[in-house]
């Protein structure tokens, strides 16, 4: 009885042994992981507040799942998984964008399409004869094995997404906060909706490649939701969302180096703790104004 207990204590001690962290931080693969996740966090922090404002959290989840479908199809066909994921995400997002701004109609359409897409994704993974770990990585991500080409893809995507958001940010924010007045002023609502959906899809597709389809919302939604709890100023929310996303991303990588657990475990935990703290701060501010 005592031997297993002693063994478990040794394993627990090793689990929290950070003595090798400094050495690992000097490795090239860790540098690439940090850069890749930082780029994804930057895109998530910029896009997230508008996703929250437009009530499109479910759309992010749907795009992530359908990006998985595209990546699984590419894996089965033996072509670029990254391009397959981007293709699946962009097609899904374009369809979601055409569904318009009404949350009820959009959510039902997303649910129907996502269910069909997930079924196809399961089929593609089941038909894949290669390594099961490769297919499993589409769900949980592979940040510790980001290649140079993957890092370049993330950087190019970040430039496209951030440039696009800089162009459409002001009219999109207007259309998101007061759609009726924006439409009366001639703001192209449907065009903005589709463009934003495509930019969101590009960011989500890269996030799926790095942190996995199941956990994409931890950098695309949670930081923005946390920021919106402590401020109503769009500029402040944007800045805080980027800050929170970067803390979760970079902190998740560093903390994962010691126990050797998946990075996504720590990214999601940090994101949740930040959200919980911001929610508590927001409640205290409401109580203080009463």
Short mmCIF file of N, CA, C and O in Angstrom, two decimals, residues 18-77:
data_model
loop_
_atom_site.label_atom_id
_atom_site.label_comp_id
_atom_site.label_asym_id
_atom_site.label_seq_id
_atom_site.Cartn_x
_atom_site.Cartn_y
_atom_site.Cartn_z
N UNK A 18 9.56 22.66 -12.11
CA UNK A 18 9.80 23.69 -13.12
C UNK A 18 11.29 23.94 -13.35
O UNK A 18 11.66 24.95 -13.94
N UNK A 19 12.14 23.02 -12.86
CA UNK A 19 13.58 23.24 -12.97
C UNK A 19 14.06 23.23 -14.41
O UNK A 19 15.10 23.84 -14.73
N UNK A 20 13.33 22.54 -15.29
CA UNK A 20 13.74 22.46 -16.69
C UNK A 20 13.09 23.54 -17.57
O UNK A 20 13.37 23.61 -18.76
N UNK A 21 12.23 24.36 -16.97
CA UNK A 21 11.49 25.34 -17.76
C UNK A 21 12.42 26.34 -18.45
O UNK A 21 12.26 26.67 -19.62
N UNK A 22 13.41 26.84 -17.69
CA UNK A 22 14.33 27.83 -18.26
C UNK A 22 15.08 27.25 -19.46
O UNK A 22 15.29 27.94 -20.47
N UNK A 23 15.47 25.98 -19.36
CA UNK A 23 16.18 25.35 -20.47
C UNK A 23 15.26 25.17 -21.68
O UNK A 23 15.67 25.42 -22.82
N UNK A 24 14.03 24.76 -21.41
CA UNK A 24 13.08 24.55 -22.51
C UNK A 24 12.75 25.86 -23.23
O UNK A 24 12.49 25.87 -24.42
N UNK A 25 12.75 26.95 -22.47
CA UNK A 25 12.44 28.25 -23.06
C UNK A 25 13.50 28.70 -24.07
O UNK A 25 13.28 29.65 -24.81
N UNK A 26 14.65 28.02 -24.08
CA UNK A 26 15.70 28.34 -25.04
C UNK A 26 15.56 27.55 -26.34
O UNK A 26 16.27 27.82 -27.31
N UNK A 27 14.64 26.60 -26.36
CA UNK A 27 14.49 25.73 -27.54
C UNK A 27 13.71 26.43 -28.64
O UNK A 27 12.76 27.18 -28.38
N UNK A 28 14.07 26.11 -29.87
CA UNK A 28 13.42 26.74 -31.03
C UNK A 28 11.94 26.38 -31.12
O UNK A 28 11.11 27.22 -31.47
N UNK A 29 11.59 25.12 -30.79
CA UNK A 29 10.19 24.72 -30.93
C UNK A 29 9.30 25.46 -29.94
O UNK A 29 8.13 25.73 -30.24
N UNK A 30 9.86 25.82 -28.78
CA UNK A 30 9.10 26.60 -27.80
C UNK A 30 8.92 28.03 -28.31
O UNK A 30 7.84 28.62 -28.17
N UNK A 31 9.96 28.59 -28.90
CA UNK A 31 9.85 29.94 -29.47
C UNK A 31 8.76 29.98 -30.54
O UNK A 31 7.96 30.92 -30.59
N UNK A 32 8.74 28.95 -31.42
CA UNK A 32 7.74 28.92 -32.47
C UNK A 32 6.34 28.75 -31.89
O UNK A 32 5.37 29.34 -32.38
N UNK A 33 6.23 27.95 -30.83
CA UNK A 33 4.94 27.77 -30.18
C UNK A 33 4.44 29.07 -29.57
O UNK A 33 3.26 29.43 -29.72
N UNK A 34 5.34 29.80 -28.90
CA UNK A 34 4.97 31.07 -28.30
C UNK A 34 4.53 32.08 -29.35
O UNK A 34 3.51 32.76 -29.18
N UNK A 35 5.27 32.17 -30.43
CA UNK A 35 4.92 33.12 -31.49
C UNK A 35 3.60 32.76 -32.14
O UNK A 35 2.75 33.64 -32.38
N UNK A 36 3.41 31.48 -32.44
CA UNK A 36 2.17 31.06 -33.10
C UNK A 36 0.96 31.32 -32.23
O UNK A 36 -0.06 31.86 -32.69
N UNK A 37 1.06 30.97 -30.96
CA UNK A 37 -0.07 31.17 -30.07
C UNK A 37 -0.31 32.65 -29.78
O UNK A 37 -1.45 33.09 -29.62
N UNK A 38 0.78 33.43 -29.73
CA UNK A 38 0.64 34.87 -29.54
C UNK A 38 -0.10 35.51 -30.71
O UNK A 38 -0.92 36.42 -30.53
N UNK A 39 0.17 35.05 -31.93
CA UNK A 39 -0.52 35.58 -33.11
C UNK A 39 -2.00 35.21 -33.08
O UNK A 39 -2.86 36.04 -33.40
N UNK A 40 -2.29 33.98 -32.70
CA UNK A 40 -3.69 33.56 -32.59
C UNK A 40 -4.40 34.37 -31.52
O UNK A 40 -5.55 34.81 -31.69
N UNK A 41 -3.72 34.60 -30.40
CA UNK A 41 -4.32 35.39 -29.31
C UNK A 41 -4.58 36.82 -29.76
O UNK A 41 -5.60 37.42 -29.40
N UNK A 42 -3.65 37.39 -30.53
CA UNK A 42 -3.83 38.75 -31.04
C UNK A 42 -5.07 38.84 -31.93
O UNK A 42 -5.90 39.75 -31.78
N UNK A 43 -5.22 37.88 -32.84
CA UNK A 43 -6.41 37.87 -33.70
C UNK A 43 -7.68 37.67 -32.89
O UNK A 43 -8.69 38.34 -33.11
N UNK A 44 -7.62 36.76 -31.92
CA UNK A 44 -8.79 36.52 -31.09
C UNK A 44 -9.17 37.72 -30.26
O UNK A 44 -10.36 38.03 -30.10
N UNK A 45 -8.17 38.42 -29.73
CA UNK A 45 -8.45 39.60 -28.93
C UNK A 45 -9.06 40.73 -29.73
O UNK A 45 -9.91 41.47 -29.22
N UNK A 46 -8.67 40.87 -31.00
CA UNK A 46 -9.21 41.92 -31.84
C UNK A 46 -10.62 41.58 -32.33
O UNK A 46 -11.51 42.43 -32.35
N UNK A 47 -10.83 40.33 -32.68
CA UNK A 47 -12.11 39.92 -33.24
C UNK A 47 -13.15 39.67 -32.15
O UNK A 47 -14.35 39.95 -32.33
N UNK A 48 -12.71 39.18 -31.00
CA UNK A 48 -13.63 38.76 -29.95
C UNK A 48 -14.67 39.77 -29.51
O UNK A 48 -15.85 39.44 -29.41
N UNK A 49 -14.29 41.04 -29.25
CA UNK A 49 -15.30 42.01 -28.80
C UNK A 49 -16.44 42.20 -29.78
O UNK A 49 -17.60 42.35 -29.38
N UNK A 50 -16.15 42.17 -31.08
CA UNK A 50 -17.22 42.31 -32.07
C UNK A 50 -18.03 41.02 -32.19
O UNK A 50 -19.22 41.06 -32.50
N UNK A 51 -17.40 39.90 -31.95
CA UNK A 51 -18.15 38.64 -31.91
C UNK A 51 -19.18 38.70 -30.78
O UNK A 51 -20.34 38.30 -30.95
N UNK A 52 -18.74 39.21 -29.62
CA UNK A 52 -19.65 39.34 -28.48
C UNK A 52 -20.76 40.34 -28.80
O UNK A 52 -21.95 40.09 -28.53
N UNK A 53 -20.39 41.48 -29.37
CA UNK A 53 -21.37 42.53 -29.68
C UNK A 53 -22.40 42.05 -30.70
O UNK A 53 -23.57 42.44 -30.63
N UNK A 54 -21.99 41.20 -31.62
CA UNK A 54 -22.89 40.71 -32.66
C UNK A 54 -23.56 39.39 -32.30
O UNK A 54 -24.23 38.79 -33.12
N UNK A 55 -23.32 38.93 -31.05
CA UNK A 55 -23.92 37.68 -30.56
C UNK A 55 -23.59 36.50 -31.49
O UNK A 55 -24.46 35.74 -31.89
N UNK A 56 -22.30 36.36 -31.81
CA UNK A 56 -21.87 35.33 -32.75
C UNK A 56 -20.97 34.29 -32.10
O UNK A 56 -20.18 33.62 -32.78
N UNK A 57 -21.06 34.12 -30.78
CA UNK A 57 -20.23 33.12 -30.11
C UNK A 57 -20.49 31.72 -30.65
O UNK A 57 -19.56 30.93 -30.85
N UNK A 58 -21.75 31.41 -30.90
CA UNK A 58 -22.10 30.11 -31.45
C UNK A 58 -21.54 29.95 -32.85
O UNK A 58 -21.14 28.85 -33.26
N UNK A 59 -21.47 31.05 -33.59
CA UNK A 59 -20.89 31.01 -34.94
C UNK A 59 -19.42 30.66 -34.89
O UNK A 59 -18.92 29.92 -35.75
N UNK A 60 -18.69 31.19 -33.90
CA UNK A 60 -17.27 30.85 -33.75
C UNK A 60 -17.12 29.36 -33.51
O UNK A 60 -16.25 28.70 -34.11
N UNK A 61 -17.97 28.83 -32.65
CA UNK A 61 -17.92 27.39 -32.39
C UNK A 61 -18.23 26.60 -33.66
O UNK A 61 -17.55 25.62 -33.99
N UNK A 62 -19.24 27.05 -34.40
CA UNK A 62 -19.61 26.37 -35.64
C UNK A 62 -18.50 26.43 -36.67
O UNK A 62 -18.20 25.42 -37.33
N UNK A 63 -17.88 27.58 -36.83
CA UNK A 63 -16.77 27.72 -37.79
C UNK A 63 -15.61 26.83 -37.38
O UNK A 63 -14.97 26.19 -38.23
N UNK A 64 -15.33 26.75 -36.08
CA UNK A 64 -14.25 25.90 -35.60
C UNK A 64 -14.50 24.43 -35.92
O UNK A 64 -13.61 23.71 -36.37
N UNK A 65 -15.73 23.98 -35.71
CA UNK A 65 -16.06 22.59 -35.99
C UNK A 65 -15.99 22.30 -37.48
O UNK A 65 -15.54 21.22 -37.91
N UNK A 66 -16.44 23.24 -38.32
CA UNK A 66 -16.42 23.01 -39.76
C UNK A 66 -15.02 23.20 -40.34
O UNK A 66 -14.71 22.64 -41.40
N UNK A 67 -14.17 23.96 -39.65
CA UNK A 67 -12.77 23.98 -40.01
C UNK A 67 -12.15 22.61 -39.78
O UNK A 67 -11.32 22.14 -40.57
N UNK A 68 -12.56 21.96 -38.69
CA UNK A 68 -12.13 20.60 -38.43
C UNK A 68 -12.55 19.67 -39.57
O UNK A 68 -11.77 18.81 -40.00
N UNK A 69 -13.76 19.85 -40.08
CA UNK A 69 -14.23 19.03 -41.20
C UNK A 69 -13.36 19.23 -42.43
O UNK A 69 -12.96 18.25 -43.09
N UNK A 70 -13.05 20.48 -42.75
CA UNK A 70 -12.19 20.75 -43.89
C UNK A 70 -10.80 20.18 -43.71
O UNK A 70 -10.21 19.63 -44.64
N UNK A 71 -10.25 20.31 -42.49
CA UNK A 71 -8.92 19.77 -42.22
C UNK A 71 -8.92 18.25 -42.30
O UNK A 71 -7.96 17.64 -42.80
N UNK A 72 -9.99 17.61 -41.80
CA UNK A 72 -10.08 16.14 -41.87
C UNK A 72 -10.18 15.67 -43.32
O UNK A 72 -9.58 14.65 -43.69
N UNK A 73 -10.92 16.41 -44.14
CA UNK A 73 -11.01 16.07 -45.56
C UNK A 73 -9.65 16.19 -46.24
O UNK A 73 -9.25 15.34 -47.05
N UNK A 74 -8.90 17.26 -45.91
CA UNK A 74 -7.57 17.44 -46.48
C UNK A 74 -6.63 16.33 -46.02
O UNK A 74 -5.80 15.84 -46.80
N UNK A 75 -6.76 15.92 -44.76
CA UNK A 75 -5.94 14.84 -44.23
C UNK A 75 -6.20 13.55 -44.98
O UNK A 75 -5.28 12.81 -45.34
N UNK A 76 -7.47 13.28 -45.26
CA UNK A 76 -7.85 12.07 -45.98
C UNK A 76 -7.34 12.09 -47.42
O UNK A 76 -6.91 11.07 -47.96
N UNK A 77 -7.39 13.28 -48.04
CA UNK A 77 -6.97 13.41 -49.44
C UNK A 77 -5.46 13.57 -49.60
O UNK A 77 -4.95 13.54 -50.72
#
